[in-house]
Structures are given as structure tokens and as C-alpha cells.
Amino acid sequence: MADLEGIKTAIIKGKRKEITGLVQAALDENVDPHTLINDYMIEAMKEVGANFEAKKIFVPEMMIAARTMQTGLELIKPLIAQDAEASKKAGTVVIGTVFGDLHDIGKNLVVLMLESSGFEVHNIGENVPPEQFVEKARELKADVVGMSSLLTTGDPHVKATIEAMKSSDLADRVKVICGGAAVTKKYAVDVCGADGYARDAVDGVKVVQQVLGLG
Ligand code: B1M
């Protein structure tokens, strides 16, 4: 029987060699990939964050846990993305993590969910300065720019990025959405003037559809 708690523990403890076998066994038993990600893998990362906050672990352990999570996700990705090519293209999304922030796991999940929902997605990486969001949105003819922010110290960069988008020539045609554990709807939308806020990757798809007036 699939050892789902084992998957969670392997991520928390950073057992990278074990994660592949455990995830593969779960997939072989037809455990829903979304259940695996949402109920076990993301939950594991929450516990890693709590352990870090409680000073039970430090940055190196957090990094090993993140790599273990990513190794597991690599196995799951093709299953989620398999129908994406057929259904392109509901719109073009440019997405990155804001300046000063190197966290990428959540953003990459949002990319995966958007791609599997028919969007053309350009992942412009992490530590992205505001002007680069604008340049890439122009170059790639984006309909939506999405930014991810995990650090509360990133708030000024979220604001600066939204301001850069809204004061550019793209303001009228490119919508801007935000997400990530450090951002709230109130801050992103009410304070900074974003067009939307998403609390997780599934919500990210809904919000992109919403701001584009789809479905
Ligand atoms: Co960092 N880190 N980290 N970290 N890290 C947090 C974010 C933290 C909350 C941990 C804690 O203290 N509890 C804390 C931030 C505190 C704060 O600002 N209030 C923190 C800190 C302090 C730091 C450092 C400063 C530590 C240090 O060096 N002293 C440092 C900063 C480095 C930098 O970025 N400049 C740092 C470094 C790291 C690692 C490199 C070791 C590693 C990241 C590896 C990587 O990403 N490749 C790491 C990790 C792993 C974490 C935690 C444990 C897990 C993050 C994660 O991947 N979660 C995190 C604690 C936590 O989040 N509980 C923590 C799983 C992921 C699926 O969730 O990213 O929230 P999340 O994404 C979700 C939603 O937020 C949403 O959808 C996703 C899927 O549901 N979402 C969007 C995200 N982006 C979206 C965009 C959207 C829509 C939805 O639209 C565009």
C-alpha cells in the first residue's frame, strides 16, 4: 500500500534517495497526483517551515527538504502536464519571483497548473527586478504578469513591480496578479493595486481566468 505519510516524512527529513521510490509507488497505485502534492508534499513543507521557525532546523536542512520536494515533483509533473499541449492557448502568462526572493517551489507549481489549464507560461525565474517583469511582459506579449513572494521583506518589491507595470505602456492590456505566503489580498489588491490575488496554485488558475474574463 502507498506510504503517503512516508512521502511527507521523507521531505521533512530530506531523504532524497527515498522520495523517488515512495512517490513512484504511490503513482503506481493511482494515487491522485493533486492529492499527493496538496495533502502530503505541501503539508511537509509547511512543517519544514515551522521547524525552521522553531530553530529545530536551519537553512541547510531547509534546502535539502526543498530539493527532496523538487525531486518528488519531477516525477509527478508529466502526469499533470500531459494534456497541456493539446489545449493551448487560453492566454500568455509571464511569471516570476520578486526581487530579493529565491523561493521557487510554489511559483513552479503555479506554472504547472497554468500550463495544464491551457495557458502559455513563461517562467522568468527568481530574484526578478520590477523592470524585468515589464520588459519580459512586453517581449513575450503577456496577457497576465504573475509574481510570487515568500518573504515579508519582499513587500516593497511587490509594490514596486506592480507600480512598474501600472505606470508602463502595458498598463491597459496586461493584468497583474500576486501570490505567495508573504502576500495578502488586502496588500496586493487594495494597497498596491494588483488586479488579482491567488492563495494557492489552483486558485492561481481561477484568478488568471477571472482577470482575463474567461469562463
Ligand atoms: Co525560506 N523562508 N528562506 N527557504 N522557506 C520561508 C518562506 C519562511 C516562511 C520560513 C519560516 O521562517 N517559517 C521564512 C520567511 C519569513 C518571512 O518573511 N516572514 C523564510 C526565510 C526567513 C528564508 C531565509 C531568509 C532564511 C535565511 O537565509 N536565514 C532565506 C531567504 C533566501 C532568499 O529568498 N533570498 C530562505 C531560504 C530558503 C531555502 C533556499 C533554503 C528554501 C527555498 C528553496 C526553493 O524554493 N528552491 C526555503 C524554503 C524551502 C522555505 C519554506 C520552508 C518552504 C517554502 C515552500 O517551498 N513551500 C518556507 C516556509 C513555508 O512556506 N511554510 C520558507 C511549499 C510551496 C508549495 O508553497 O511557496 O507558499 P508556497 O506556494 C504556494 C502558495 O503560496 C501559492 O501557491 C503555491 C502552491 O500552493 N503561490 C502563488 C506562491 N506563489 C504564487 C504566485 C501566484 C499564485 C499563487 O500567482 C502569481
Short mmCIF file of C-alpha atoms and ligand atoms in Angstrom, two decimals:
data_model
loop_
_atom_site.label_atom_id
_atom_site.label_comp_id
_atom_site.label_asym_id
_atom_site.label_seq_id
_atom_site.Cartn_x
_atom_site.Cartn_y
_atom_site.Cartn_z
CA MET A 1 0.00 0.00 0.00
CA ALA A 2 1.21 3.52 -0.84
CA ASP A 3 3.10 5.07 2.06
CA LEU A 4 1.75 8.62 1.87
CA GLU A 5 2.87 9.59 5.37
CA GLY A 6 6.29 8.22 4.35
CA ILE A 7 6.37 10.76 1.50
CA LYS A 8 5.69 13.56 3.94
CA THR A 9 8.36 12.30 6.34
CA ALA A 10 10.91 11.85 3.55
CA ILE A 11 10.51 15.53 2.58
CA ILE A 12 10.64 16.76 6.17
CA LYS A 13 13.79 14.72 6.82
CA GLY A 14 15.31 15.44 3.40
CA LYS A 15 15.57 11.79 2.35
CA ARG A 16 16.12 12.49 -1.30
CA LYS A 17 17.09 8.93 -2.18
CA GLU A 18 13.85 7.57 -0.72
CA ILE A 19 11.41 10.06 -2.23
CA THR A 20 11.56 8.72 -5.80
CA GLY A 21 10.59 5.18 -4.80
CA LEU A 22 7.87 6.37 -2.46
CA VAL A 23 6.28 8.75 -4.98
CA GLN A 24 6.56 6.22 -7.80
CA ALA A 25 4.88 3.56 -5.64
CA ALA A 26 2.01 5.96 -4.89
CA LEU A 27 1.61 6.82 -8.58
CA ASP A 28 1.70 3.13 -9.50
CA GLU A 29 -1.23 2.67 -7.12
CA ASN A 30 -3.08 5.50 -8.89
CA VAL A 31 -3.00 7.95 -6.01
CA ASP A 32 -4.23 11.26 -7.45
CA PRO A 33 -1.17 13.49 -8.17
CA HIS A 34 -3.02 16.57 -6.87
CA THR A 35 -3.73 14.77 -3.57
CA LEU A 36 -0.06 13.86 -3.30
CA ILE A 37 1.04 17.45 -3.83
CA ASN A 38 -1.61 19.25 -1.79
CA ASP A 39 -2.22 16.88 1.11
CA TYR A 40 1.27 15.48 1.67
CA MET A 41 4.07 17.38 -0.09
CA ILE A 42 2.94 20.95 0.60
CA GLU A 43 1.98 19.91 4.14
CA ALA A 44 5.53 18.59 4.58
CA MET A 45 6.98 21.94 3.51
CA LYS A 46 4.72 23.71 6.00
CA GLU A 47 6.18 21.54 8.74
CA VAL A 48 9.71 22.27 7.49
CA GLY A 49 8.90 25.99 7.78
CA ALA A 50 7.57 25.51 11.31
CA ASN A 51 10.69 23.56 12.30
CA PHE A 52 12.86 26.34 10.88
CA GLU A 53 10.91 28.97 12.78
CA ALA A 54 11.25 26.93 15.98
CA LYS A 55 15.02 26.72 15.30
CA LYS A 56 14.83 22.91 15.21
CA ILE A 57 16.41 23.02 11.75
CA PHE A 58 18.48 25.58 9.84
CA VAL A 59 18.93 26.75 6.23
CA PRO A 60 20.91 23.69 5.02
CA GLU A 61 18.20 21.28 6.24
CA MET A 62 15.52 23.51 4.72
CA MET A 63 17.40 23.42 1.43
CA ILE A 64 17.70 19.62 1.48
CA ALA A 65 13.97 19.34 2.20
CA ALA A 66 13.26 21.65 -0.76
CA ARG A 67 15.43 19.53 -3.06
CA THR A 68 13.64 16.40 -1.88
CA MET A 69 10.30 18.04 -2.63
CA GLN A 70 11.53 19.05 -6.10
CA THR A 71 12.78 15.51 -6.82
CA GLY A 72 9.33 14.16 -5.97
CA LEU A 73 7.59 16.83 -8.05
CA GLU A 74 9.67 15.95 -11.12
CA LEU A 75 8.01 12.53 -11.16
CA ILE A 76 4.53 13.98 -10.82
CA LYS A 77 4.88 16.87 -13.30
CA PRO A 78 4.44 14.88 -16.53
CA LEU A 79 1.16 13.44 -15.24
CA ILE A 80 -0.27 16.87 -14.53
CA ALA A 81 1.08 18.44 -17.70
CA GLN A 82 0.14 15.66 -20.15
CA ASP A 83 -2.95 17.34 -21.58
CA ALA A 84 -1.43 20.80 -21.71
CA GLU A 85 -0.13 20.83 -25.30
CA ALA A 86 -3.50 19.93 -26.76
CA SER A 87 -5.40 22.72 -25.10
CA LYS A 88 -3.05 25.71 -25.57
CA LYS A 89 -3.72 28.62 -25.58
CA ALA A 90 -6.05 30.35 -23.22
CA GLY A 91 -3.61 33.26 -22.83
CA THR A 92 0.02 34.09 -22.14
CA VAL A 93 1.31 34.44 -18.60
CA VAL A 94 4.72 35.72 -17.55
CA ILE A 95 5.57 34.66 -14.02
CA GLY A 96 8.49 35.19 -11.66
CA THR A 97 9.52 35.52 -8.03
CA VAL A 98 10.06 39.11 -6.92
CA PHE A 99 13.42 40.78 -6.42
CA GLY A 100 15.41 39.54 -3.41
CA ASP A 101 13.47 36.28 -3.18
CA LEU A 102 14.88 32.93 -4.29
CA HIS A 103 11.93 30.68 -3.37
CA ASP A 104 10.68 28.87 -6.44
CA ILE A 105 8.72 25.76 -5.48
CA GLY A 106 5.31 27.45 -5.12
CA LYS A 107 5.81 29.51 -8.27
CA ASN A 108 6.76 26.41 -10.23
CA LEU A 109 3.57 24.70 -9.05
CA VAL A 110 1.55 27.67 -10.27
CA VAL A 111 3.35 27.39 -13.64
CA LEU A 112 2.48 23.71 -13.83
CA MET A 113 -1.20 24.28 -13.03
CA LEU A 114 -1.49 27.15 -15.53
CA GLU A 115 0.19 25.12 -18.27
CA SER A 116 -2.10 22.21 -17.64
CA SER A 117 -5.06 24.59 -17.91
CA GLY A 118 -4.11 25.69 -21.41
CA PHE A 119 -2.02 28.79 -20.77
CA GLU A 120 1.28 29.56 -22.44
CA VAL A 121 3.53 30.28 -19.47
CA HIS A 122 6.95 31.91 -19.42
CA ASN A 123 8.74 31.33 -16.14
CA ILE A 124 11.25 34.17 -15.81
CA GLY A 125 12.82 32.78 -12.66
CA GLU A 126 13.55 34.18 -9.23
CA ASN A 127 15.01 37.43 -7.88
CA VAL A 128 13.39 39.33 -10.74
CA PRO A 129 13.65 43.15 -10.64
CA PRO A 130 10.49 45.16 -11.46
CA GLU A 131 11.80 46.45 -14.79
CA GLN A 132 12.50 42.89 -15.94
CA PHE A 133 8.86 41.91 -15.34
CA VAL A 134 7.87 44.82 -17.59
CA GLU A 135 10.44 44.03 -20.31
CA LYS A 136 9.53 40.34 -20.41
CA ALA A 137 5.80 41.08 -20.44
CA ARG A 138 6.33 43.35 -23.45
CA GLU A 139 8.70 40.97 -25.27
CA LEU A 140 6.53 37.88 -24.72
CA LYS A 141 3.23 39.68 -25.34
CA ALA A 142 1.83 38.68 -21.98
CA ASP A 143 -1.83 38.91 -21.10
CA VAL A 144 -1.05 38.44 -17.42
CA VAL A 145 2.01 39.02 -15.24
CA GLY A 146 2.17 36.94 -12.07
CA MET A 147 4.53 37.48 -9.19
CA SER A 148 5.34 35.23 -6.28
CA SER A 149 6.60 36.49 -2.92
CA LEU A 150 7.52 34.35 0.08
CA LEU A 151 9.42 36.85 2.21
CA THR A 152 7.76 39.69 4.05
CA THR A 153 10.87 41.74 3.20
CA GLY A 154 9.66 41.35 -0.39
CA ASP A 155 6.60 43.59 0.16
CA PRO A 156 8.31 46.74 -1.20
CA HIS A 157 9.39 44.76 -4.28
CA VAL A 158 5.83 43.51 -4.84
CA LYS A 159 4.65 47.13 -4.66
CA ALA A 160 7.45 48.38 -6.93
CA THR A 161 6.72 45.66 -9.50
CA ILE A 162 3.00 46.44 -9.59
CA GLU A 163 3.79 50.16 -9.87
CA ALA A 164 6.26 49.49 -12.70
CA MET A 165 3.61 47.51 -14.58
CA LYS A 166 0.85 50.02 -13.94
CA SER A 167 2.94 53.03 -14.97
CA SER A 168 4.19 51.36 -18.16
CA ASP A 169 2.71 51.35 -21.65
CA LEU A 170 1.35 47.85 -20.83
CA ALA A 171 -0.97 49.08 -18.08
CA ASP A 172 -4.12 48.94 -20.20
CA ARG A 173 -3.63 45.49 -21.65
CA VAL A 174 -1.68 43.39 -19.14
CA LYS A 175 -3.28 42.24 -15.90
CA VAL A 176 -1.16 41.80 -12.79
CA ILE A 177 -1.69 39.12 -10.15
CA CYS A 178 0.20 38.19 -6.97
CA GLY A 179 0.55 35.17 -4.74
CA GLY A 180 2.84 33.55 -2.21
CA ALA A 181 2.84 33.14 1.54
CA ALA A 182 4.07 36.69 2.22
CA VAL A 183 1.30 38.45 0.31
CA THR A 184 -2.29 39.06 1.33
CA LYS A 185 -5.18 40.03 -0.90
CA LYS A 186 -5.55 43.27 1.03
CA TYR A 187 -1.91 44.23 0.43
CA ALA A 188 -1.70 43.12 -3.20
CA VAL A 189 -5.04 44.41 -4.44
CA ASP A 190 -6.11 47.20 -2.06
CA VAL A 191 -2.73 48.68 -1.19
CA CYS A 192 -0.67 48.01 -4.31
CA GLY A 193 -3.35 47.97 -7.00
CA ALA A 194 -2.89 44.44 -8.40
CA ASP A 195 -5.75 43.07 -10.49
CA GLY A 196 -5.89 39.83 -8.52
CA TYR A 197 -4.52 37.73 -5.69
CA ALA A 198 -4.31 33.94 -5.51
CA ARG A 199 -3.84 31.94 -2.33
CA ASP A 200 -2.56 28.74 -3.99
CA ALA A 201 -1.77 27.20 -7.37
CA VAL A 202 -5.33 26.06 -8.09
CA ASP A 203 -6.67 29.48 -7.14
CA GLY A 204 -3.94 30.95 -9.38
CA VAL A 205 -5.60 29.40 -12.43
CA LYS A 206 -9.03 30.69 -11.35
CA VAL A 207 -7.72 34.20 -10.78
CA VAL A 208 -5.93 34.33 -14.14
CA GLN A 209 -9.14 33.17 -15.85
CA GLN A 210 -11.09 35.75 -13.87
CA VAL A 211 -8.89 38.74 -14.73
CA LEU A 212 -9.00 37.73 -18.40
CA GLY A 213 -12.77 37.39 -18.29
CA LEU A 214 -12.65 33.69 -19.25
CA GLY A 215 -15.38 31.29 -18.14
CO1 B1M B 1 12.78 30.17 3.15
N1 B1M B 1 11.55 31.14 4.27
N2 B1M B 1 14.20 31.39 3.48
N3 B1M B 1 13.86 28.89 2.16
N4 B1M B 1 11.32 28.88 3.27
C1 B1M B 1 10.15 30.73 4.35
C2 B1M B 1 9.32 31.43 3.27
C3 B1M B 1 9.76 31.15 5.83
C4 B1M B 1 8.25 31.45 6.00
C5 B1M B 1 10.25 30.07 6.83
C6 B1M B 1 9.88 30.39 8.25
O1 B1M B 1 10.56 31.16 8.89
N5 B1M B 1 8.80 29.82 8.74
C7 B1M B 1 10.67 32.41 6.03
C8 B1M B 1 10.05 33.75 5.63
C9 B1M B 1 9.63 34.56 6.84
C10 B1M B 1 9.07 35.86 6.45
O2 B1M B 1 9.47 36.53 5.55
N6 B1M B 1 8.07 36.24 7.21
C11 B1M B 1 11.88 32.05 5.20
C12 B1M B 1 13.16 32.63 5.36
C13 B1M B 1 13.33 33.58 6.52
C14 B1M B 1 14.24 32.34 4.49
C15 B1M B 1 15.65 32.94 4.53
C16 B1M B 1 15.72 34.45 4.79
C17 B1M B 1 16.44 32.13 5.58
C18 B1M B 1 17.84 32.61 5.84
O3 B1M B 1 18.67 32.64 4.97
N7 B1M B 1 18.06 32.98 7.07
C19 B1M B 1 16.19 32.59 3.11
C20 B1M B 1 15.87 33.68 2.08
C21 B1M B 1 16.54 33.40 0.76
C22 B1M B 1 16.00 34.31 -0.32
O4 B1M B 1 14.98 34.03 -0.91
N8 B1M B 1 16.66 35.44 -0.54
C23 B1M B 1 15.39 31.35 2.82
C24 B1M B 1 15.85 30.32 2.04
C25 B1M B 1 15.16 29.16 1.78
C26 B1M B 1 15.73 27.95 1.01
C27 B1M B 1 16.64 28.36 -0.14
C28 B1M B 1 16.53 27.12 1.99
C29 B1M B 1 14.43 27.17 0.62
C30 B1M B 1 13.87 27.55 -0.76
C31 B1M B 1 14.26 26.57 -1.83
C32 B1M B 1 13.48 26.81 -3.10
O5 B1M B 1 12.44 27.45 -3.17
N9 B1M B 1 14.06 26.28 -4.15
C33 B1M B 1 13.44 27.70 1.64
C34 B1M B 1 12.22 27.05 1.98
C35 B1M B 1 12.05 25.64 1.41
C36 B1M B 1 11.21 27.64 2.77
C37 B1M B 1 9.88 27.04 3.27
C38 B1M B 1 10.23 26.06 4.38
C39 B1M B 1 9.02 26.33 2.25
C40 B1M B 1 8.67 27.15 1.01
C41 B1M B 1 7.96 26.25 0.02
O6 B1M B 1 8.54 25.82 -0.95
N10 B1M B 1 6.69 25.92 0.33
C42 B1M B 1 9.13 28.33 3.79
C43 B1M B 1 8.17 28.06 4.93
C44 B1M B 1 6.73 27.97 4.45
O7 B1M B 1 6.37 28.38 3.37
N11 B1M B 1 5.90 27.49 5.32
C45 B1M B 1 10.23 29.31 3.93
C46 B1M B 1 5.89 24.99 -0.48
C47 B1M B 1 5.21 25.77 -1.61
C48 B1M B 1 4.36 24.82 -2.45
O8 B1M B 1 4.35 26.73 -1.01
O9 B1M B 1 5.80 28.65 -1.80
O10 B1M B 1 3.83 29.04 -0.24
P1 B1M B 1 4.44 28.29 -1.35
O11 B1M B 1 3.49 28.42 -2.65
C49 B1M B 1 2.11 28.19 -2.60
C50 B1M B 1 1.28 29.46 -2.34
O12 B1M B 1 1.96 30.44 -1.57
C51 B1M B 1 0.88 29.93 -3.70
O13 B1M B 1 0.74 28.71 -4.42
C52 B1M B 1 1.72 27.77 -4.00
C53 B1M B 1 1.15 26.39 -4.14
O14 B1M B 1 0.01 26.21 -3.37
N12 B1M B 1 1.74 30.80 -4.50
C54 B1M B 1 1.20 31.50 -5.53
C55 B1M B 1 3.05 31.02 -4.48
N13 B1M B 1 3.41 31.86 -5.46
C56 B1M B 1 2.28 32.18 -6.12
C57 B1M B 1 2.07 33.01 -7.22
C58 B1M B 1 0.77 33.15 -7.69
C59 B1M B 1 -0.29 32.46 -7.10
C60 B1M B 1 -0.09 31.64 -6.01
O15 B1M B 1 0.44 33.93 -8.73
C61 B1M B 1 1.44 34.57 -9.46
#
